PDB file of C-alpha atoms in Angstrom:
ATOM      1  CA  MET C   1      12.511   6.775  -1.435  1.00  0.00           C
ATOM      2  CA  ALA C   2      13.665   8.017  -4.522  1.00  0.00           C
ATOM      3  CA  MET C   3      11.587   7.863  -7.677  1.00  0.00           C
ATOM      4  CA  ASN C   4      12.410   9.110 -10.660  1.00  0.00           C
ATOM      5  CA  ARG C   5      10.521  12.020 -13.251  1.00  0.00           C
ATOM      6  CA  TYR C   6       8.777   9.521 -15.088  1.00  0.00           C
ATOM      7  CA  HIS C   7       7.567   7.856 -12.723  1.00  0.00           C
ATOM      8  CA  ARG C   8       6.361  10.836 -10.521  1.00  0.00           C
ATOM      9  CA  PHE C   9       4.652  11.506 -13.663  1.00  0.00           C
ATOM     10  CA  PHE C  10       2.677   8.705 -14.296  1.00  0.00           C
ATOM     11  CA  CYS C  11       1.767   8.496 -10.428  1.00  0.00           C
ATOM     12  CA  ARG C  12      -0.170  11.400 -10.446  1.00  0.00           C
ATOM     13  CA  SER C  13      -1.586  10.349 -14.368  1.00  0.00           C
ATOM     14  CA  ARG C  14      -5.183  10.195 -15.357  1.00  0.00           C
ATOM     15  CA  ARG C  15      -4.398   7.041 -17.202  1.00  0.00           C
ATOM     16  CA  TRP C  16      -2.712   5.577 -13.626  1.00  0.00           C
ATOM     17  CA  THR C  17      -5.825   6.570 -11.763  1.00  0.00           C
ATOM     18  CA  ARG C  18      -8.470   4.675 -14.253  1.00  0.00           C
ATOM     19  CA  THR C  19      -6.412   1.891 -13.713  1.00  0.00           C
ATOM     20  CA  VAL C  20      -6.557   1.853  -9.872  1.00  0.00           C
ATOM     21  CA  GLU C  21     -10.591   2.737 -10.023  1.00  0.00           C
ATOM     22  CA  THR C  22     -11.380   0.154 -12.746  1.00  0.00           C
ATOM     23  CA  GLU C  23      -8.779  -2.831 -12.222  1.00  0.00           C
ATOM     24  CA  LEU C  24      -6.415  -2.110  -9.396  1.00  0.00           C
ATOM     25  CA  LEU C  25      -8.217  -1.731  -6.416  1.00  0.00           C
ATOM     26  CA  PRO C  26     -11.309  -3.786  -7.949  1.00  0.00           C
ATOM     27  CA  TRP C  27      -9.242  -6.690  -8.073  1.00  0.00           C
ATOM     28  CA  THR C  28      -7.139  -6.052  -4.919  1.00  0.00           C
ATOM     29  CA  LEU C  29     -10.154  -5.525  -2.296  1.00  0.00           C
ATOM     30  CA  ASN C  30     -12.812  -8.430  -3.954  1.00  0.00           C
ATOM     31  CA  GLY C  31     -13.878 -10.386  -1.209  1.00  0.00           C
ATOM     32  CA  VAL C  32     -11.798  -7.837   1.338  1.00  0.00           C
ATOM     33  CA  GLN C  33     -13.716  -6.547   4.562  1.00  0.00           C
ATOM     34  CA  LEU C  34     -12.363  -2.855   5.104  1.00  0.00           C
ATOM     35  CA  GLY C  35     -13.765  -2.812   8.237  1.00  0.00           C
ATOM     36  CA  SER C  36     -15.004   0.940   9.720  1.00  0.00           C
ATOM     37  CA  ASP C  37     -11.017   1.786  10.875  1.00  0.00           C
ATOM     38  CA  SER C  38      -8.355   0.885   8.168  1.00  0.00           C
ATOM     39  CA  LEU C  39      -4.731   2.448   8.009  1.00  0.00           C
ATOM     40  CA  GLU C  40      -3.334   2.914   4.250  1.00  0.00           C
ATOM     41  CA  ILE C  41       0.670   2.505   4.021  1.00  0.00           C
ATOM     42  CA  GLY C  42       2.131   4.731   1.293  1.00  0.00           C
ATOM     43  CA  PRO C  43      -0.395   6.123  -0.685  1.00  0.00           C
ATOM     44  CA  GLY C  44       2.049   8.700  -1.924  1.00  0.00           C
ATOM     45  CA  TYR C  45      -0.393  11.245  -4.410  1.00  0.00           C
ATOM     46  CA  GLY C  46      -3.579  10.031  -3.237  1.00  0.00           C
ATOM     47  CA  VAL C  47      -5.068   7.802  -5.590  1.00  0.00           C
ATOM     48  CA  THR C  48      -5.568   5.063  -3.643  1.00  0.00           C
ATOM     49  CA  THR C  49      -6.168   7.063  -0.860  1.00  0.00           C
ATOM     50  CA  ARG C  50     -10.009   8.723  -2.665  1.00  0.00           C
ATOM     51  CA  VAL C  51     -10.924   5.194  -3.307  1.00  0.00           C
ATOM     52  CA  LEU C  52     -10.470   4.071   0.301  1.00  0.00           C
ATOM     53  CA  LEU C  53     -12.628   7.233   1.531  1.00  0.00           C
ATOM     54  CA  GLU C  54     -15.499   5.990  -0.104  1.00  0.00           C
ATOM     55  CA  ARG C  55     -15.342   2.562   0.991  1.00  0.00           C
ATOM     56  CA  VAL C  56     -14.202   3.359   4.747  1.00  0.00           C
ATOM     57  CA  ARG C  57     -15.830   5.491   7.679  1.00  0.00           C
ATOM     58  CA  ASN C  58     -12.211   6.506   9.039  1.00  0.00           C
ATOM     59  CA  LEU C  59      -9.107   6.315   7.664  1.00  0.00           C
ATOM     60  CA  CYS C  60      -6.120   7.208   8.150  1.00  0.00           C
ATOM     61  CA  VAL C  61      -2.585   7.388   5.998  1.00  0.00           C
ATOM     62  CA  ALA C  62       1.313   6.974   6.500  1.00  0.00           C
ATOM     63  CA  GLU C  63       3.078   8.724   4.209  1.00  0.00           C
ATOM     64  CA  ILE C  64       7.317   9.079   5.138  1.00  0.00           C
ATOM     65  CA  ASP C  65       7.623  11.332   1.302  1.00  0.00           C
ATOM     66  CA  ARG C  66       7.514  15.146   2.884  1.00  0.00           C
ATOM     67  CA  SER C  67       5.808  16.762  -0.315  1.00  0.00           C
ATOM     68  CA  ALA C  68       3.874  13.681  -0.896  1.00  0.00           C
ATOM     69  CA  ILE C  69       2.333  14.722   3.256  1.00  0.00           C
ATOM     70  CA  GLU C  70       1.278  18.032   1.698  1.00  0.00           C
ATOM     71  CA  GLY C  71      -0.065  16.965  -1.214  1.00  0.00           C
ATOM     72  CA  LEU C  72      -2.364  14.640   0.943  1.00  0.00           C
ATOM     73  CA  CYS C  73      -3.123  16.944   3.535  1.00  0.00           C
ATOM     74  CA  ARG C  74      -4.409  19.551   0.553  1.00  0.00           C
ATOM     75  CA  ARG C  75      -6.635  17.261  -0.916  1.00  0.00           C
ATOM     76  CA  PHE C  76      -7.676  14.590   1.983  1.00  0.00           C
ATOM     77  CA  GLY C  77      -6.366  16.559   5.268  1.00  0.00           C
ATOM     78  CA  ASP C  78     -10.248  17.950   6.605  1.00  0.00           C
ATOM     79  CA  ARG C  79     -11.252  14.157   5.817  1.00  0.00           C
ATOM     80  CA  THR C  80      -8.647  11.360   7.182  1.00  0.00           C
ATOM     81  CA  GLU C  81      -5.520  11.582   9.910  1.00  0.00           C
ATOM     82  CA  ILE C  82      -2.505  12.315   7.537  1.00  0.00           C
ATOM     83  CA  LEU C  83       1.022  10.424   9.376  1.00  0.00           C
ATOM     84  CA  HIS C  84       3.945  11.790   8.417  1.00  0.00           C
ATOM     85  CA  ALA C  85       5.474   8.683   9.133  1.00  0.00           C
ATOM     86  CA  ASP C  86       8.007   5.744   8.310  1.00  0.00           C
ATOM     87  CA  ALA C  87       5.757   2.527   8.141  1.00  0.00           C
ATOM     88  CA  ALA C  88       8.385  -0.057   9.574  1.00  0.00           C
ATOM     89  CA  ASP C  89       7.368   2.157  12.450  1.00  0.00           C
ATOM     90  CA  LEU C  90       4.069   3.267  13.061  1.00  0.00           C
ATOM     91  CA  PRO C  91       3.362   6.147  15.762  1.00  0.00           C
ATOM     92  CA  VAL C  92      -0.166   4.512  16.478  1.00  0.00           C
ATOM     93  CA  SER C  93      -0.984   2.405  19.061  1.00  0.00           C
ATOM     94  CA  ALA C  94      -1.080  -1.543  18.776  1.00  0.00           C
ATOM     95  CA  GLY C  95      -4.583  -2.713  17.869  1.00  0.00           C
ATOM     96  CA  ARG C  96      -5.908  -0.101  16.493  1.00  0.00           C
ATOM     97  CA  PHE C  97      -7.407  -0.526  12.698  1.00  0.00           C
ATOM     98  CA  ASP C  98      -9.466  -3.201  11.043  1.00  0.00           C
ATOM     99  CA  SER C  99      -7.581  -2.906   7.823  1.00  0.00           C
ATOM    100  CA  VAL C 100      -4.528  -2.655   7.134  1.00  0.00           C
ATOM    101  CA  THR C 101      -3.551  -1.757   3.293  1.00  0.00           C
ATOM    102  CA  CYS C 102      -1.256  -0.573   0.804  1.00  0.00           C
ATOM    103  CA  PHE C 103      -0.610  -0.415  -3.121  1.00  0.00           C
ATOM    104  CA  THR C 104       2.224  -0.249  -5.235  1.00  0.00           C
ATOM    105  CA  MET C 105       4.742   0.810  -2.873  1.00  0.00           C
ATOM    106  CA  LEU C 106       6.131  -2.004  -1.308  1.00  0.00           C
ATOM    107  CA  HIS C 107       9.020  -1.875  -3.615  1.00  0.00           C
ATOM    108  CA  HIS C 108       9.814   1.157  -2.928  1.00  0.00           C
ATOM    109  CA  VAL C 109      10.570   0.030   0.949  1.00  0.00           C
ATOM    110  CA  PRO C 110      14.555   0.434   0.355  1.00  0.00           C
ATOM    111  CA  SER C 111      15.390  -2.811   2.684  1.00  0.00           C
ATOM    112  CA  ARG C 112      14.223  -6.601   2.600  1.00  0.00           C
ATOM    113  CA  GLU C 113      14.563  -6.244   5.931  1.00  0.00           C
ATOM    114  CA  ARG C 114      12.490  -2.640   6.084  1.00  0.00           C
ATOM    115  CA  GLN C 115       9.586  -4.826   4.105  1.00  0.00           C
ATOM    116  CA  ASP C 116       9.323  -7.322   6.807  1.00  0.00           C
ATOM    117  CA  ARG C 117       9.264  -5.104   9.829  1.00  0.00           C
ATOM    118  CA  LEU C 118       6.616  -2.629   7.610  1.00  0.00           C
ATOM    119  CA  PHE C 119       4.846  -6.321   7.710  1.00  0.00           C
ATOM    120  CA  ALA C 120       5.429  -6.834  11.339  1.00  0.00           C
ATOM    121  CA  GLU C 121       3.932  -2.952  12.228  1.00  0.00           C
ATOM    122  CA  ALA C 122       1.150  -4.356   9.594  1.00  0.00           C
ATOM    123  CA  PHE C 123       0.156  -6.863  12.355  1.00  0.00           C
ATOM    124  CA  ARG C 124       1.064  -4.849  15.970  1.00  0.00           C
ATOM    125  CA  VAL C 125      -1.401  -2.166  14.562  1.00  0.00           C
ATOM    126  CA  LEU C 126      -4.407  -4.587  13.669  1.00  0.00           C
ATOM    127  CA  ARG C 127      -7.319  -5.454  15.355  1.00  0.00           C
ATOM    128  CA  PRO C 128      -8.095  -9.361  16.251  1.00  0.00           C
ATOM    129  CA  GLY C 129     -10.052 -10.502  13.008  1.00  0.00           C
ATOM    130  CA  GLY C 130      -7.739  -7.713  10.969  1.00  0.00           C
ATOM    131  CA  VAL C 131      -6.626  -7.859   7.726  1.00  0.00           C
ATOM    132  CA  PHE C 132      -3.988  -6.704   6.243  1.00  0.00           C
ATOM    133  CA  ALA C 133      -4.228  -6.198   2.141  1.00  0.00           C
ATOM    134  CA  GLY C 134      -2.393  -5.125  -0.878  1.00  0.00           C
ATOM    135  CA  CYS C 135      -1.197  -5.398  -4.046  1.00  0.00           C
ATOM    136  CA  ASP C 136       2.586  -4.507  -5.943  1.00  0.00           C
ATOM    137  CA  ALA C 137       4.073  -5.356  -9.058  1.00  0.00           C
ATOM    138  CA  VAL C 138       5.679  -8.547 -10.274  1.00  0.00           C
ATOM    139  CA  ASP C 139       9.502  -8.008 -11.077  1.00  0.00           C
ATOM    140  CA  GLY C 140      10.508  -7.887 -14.536  1.00  0.00           C
ATOM    141  CA  PRO C 141      12.169  -6.142 -17.705  1.00  0.00           C
ATOM    142  CA  ALA C 142       9.346  -3.389 -18.268  1.00  0.00           C
ATOM    143  CA  PHE C 143       9.284  -3.646 -14.432  1.00  0.00           C
ATOM    144  CA  ARG C 144      13.121  -2.313 -13.974  1.00  0.00           C
ATOM    145  CA  LEU C 145      12.705   0.047 -16.630  1.00  0.00           C
ATOM    146  CA  VAL C 146       9.860   2.490 -15.135  1.00  0.00           C
ATOM    147  CA  HIS C 147      12.627   2.105 -12.121  1.00  0.00           C
ATOM    148  CA  LEU C 148      15.451   3.433 -13.585  1.00  0.00           C
ATOM    149  CA  GLY C 149      17.470   5.118 -10.257  1.00  0.00           C
ATOM    150  CA  ASP C 150      14.304   4.614  -7.992  1.00  0.00           C
ATOM    151  CA  THR C 151      14.399   2.952  -5.036  1.00  0.00           C
ATOM    152  CA  CYS C 152      13.258  -0.658  -5.746  1.00  0.00           C
ATOM    153  CA  VAL C 153      13.463  -3.648  -3.751  1.00  0.00           C
ATOM    154  CA  PRO C 154      10.842  -5.925  -5.447  1.00  0.00           C
ATOM    155  CA  VAL C 155       9.106  -8.371  -3.139  1.00  0.00           C
ATOM    156  CA  PRO C 156       8.855 -11.805  -5.149  1.00  0.00           C
ATOM    157  CA  PRO C 157       5.327 -13.609  -4.323  1.00  0.00           C
ATOM    158  CA  GLY C 158       6.631 -16.575  -3.614  1.00  0.00           C
ATOM    159  CA  THR C 159       8.027 -15.326  -0.675  1.00  0.00           C
ATOM    160  CA  LEU C 160       5.995 -13.190   0.921  1.00  0.00           C
ATOM    161  CA  ILE C 161       3.158 -15.830   2.449  1.00  0.00           C
ATOM    162  CA  ALA C 162       5.750 -16.957   4.235  1.00  0.00           C
ATOM    163  CA  ARG C 163       7.212 -13.659   5.668  1.00  0.00           C
ATOM    164  CA  LEU C 164       3.295 -12.995   6.377  1.00  0.00           C
ATOM    165  CA  ARG C 165       3.584 -15.892   8.781  1.00  0.00           C
ATOM    166  CA  ALA C 166       6.927 -14.525  10.044  1.00  0.00           C
ATOM    167  CA  ALA C 167       5.562 -11.125  11.046  1.00  0.00           C
ATOM    168  CA  GLY C 168       3.022 -12.909  13.063  1.00  0.00           C
ATOM    169  CA  PHE C 169      -0.365 -13.238  10.832  1.00  0.00           C
ATOM    170  CA  ASP C 170      -2.198 -16.603  11.210  1.00  0.00           C
ATOM    171  CA  GLU C 171      -3.358 -16.965   7.508  1.00  0.00           C
ATOM    172  CA  ALA C 172      -1.691 -15.611   4.069  1.00  0.00           C
ATOM    173  CA  ARG C 173      -2.572 -16.229   0.580  1.00  0.00           C
ATOM    174  CA  VAL C 174      -0.754 -14.364  -2.599  1.00  0.00           C
ATOM    175  CA  SER C 175      -2.181 -14.720  -6.062  1.00  0.00           C
ATOM    176  CA  VAL C 176      -0.568 -13.484  -9.057  1.00  0.00           C
ATOM    177  CA  ARG C 177      -2.182 -11.963 -12.550  1.00  0.00           C
ATOM    178  CA  LYS C 178      -1.024  -9.484 -15.637  1.00  0.00           C
ATOM    179  CA  GLY C 179       2.598  -8.858 -14.005  1.00  0.00           C
ATOM    180  CA  ARG C 180       0.934  -7.847 -10.699  1.00  0.00           C
ATOM    181  CA  PHE C 181       0.292  -9.787  -7.804  1.00  0.00           C
ATOM    182  CA  ARG C 182      -2.119  -9.271  -4.440  1.00  0.00           C
ATOM    183  CA  PHE C 183      -1.952 -10.306  -0.964  1.00  0.00           C
ATOM    184  CA  ARG C 184      -4.162 -10.711   2.003  1.00  0.00           C
ATOM    185  CA  ALA C 185      -3.007 -11.419   5.709  1.00  0.00           C
ATOM    186  CA  TYR C 186      -5.341 -12.488   9.076  1.00  0.00           C
ATOM    187  CA  ARG C 187      -4.719 -11.881  12.612  1.00  0.00           C
ATOM    188  CA  ARG C 188      -6.749 -14.060  14.087  1.00  0.00           C
TER     189      ARG C 188
END
């Protein structure tokens, strides 16, 4: 996963932290019951991880970027299980989690096929009754500008329900607001 210098700076900024805490996660997780055992896919620098630690008893995170792993270990290593792993091939047992989340990272998965594999892995590691929830940005000129030189494969929100159902989810919902979309998919 490649991220340009500006993007790395912004994802560590106070502005982004405030946005995550006051807007992004409250909107994305409104009405979502995470349960006690949760997996966060692609936490990056851990802005979302810090918020999730207040909402679940047991949090595991899976991150592919080695430098991000080092920072996550320093900040959260005593409070969460941290896996250096590709979310398209998770090293965890089937049915382990009550919930799986991912926030503003799907567009960094390098292909549609890998994204679909990530969706299938989220389904595999969920317990029956579990939820896969998250959000990402809607593609557009400003989004593309911020991602110049990044790995960037936007997920069209209009395709997501069918893709989540193809991964095995029984019920899926997507809603769009202010250049972002959120989703919830359930394993029954």
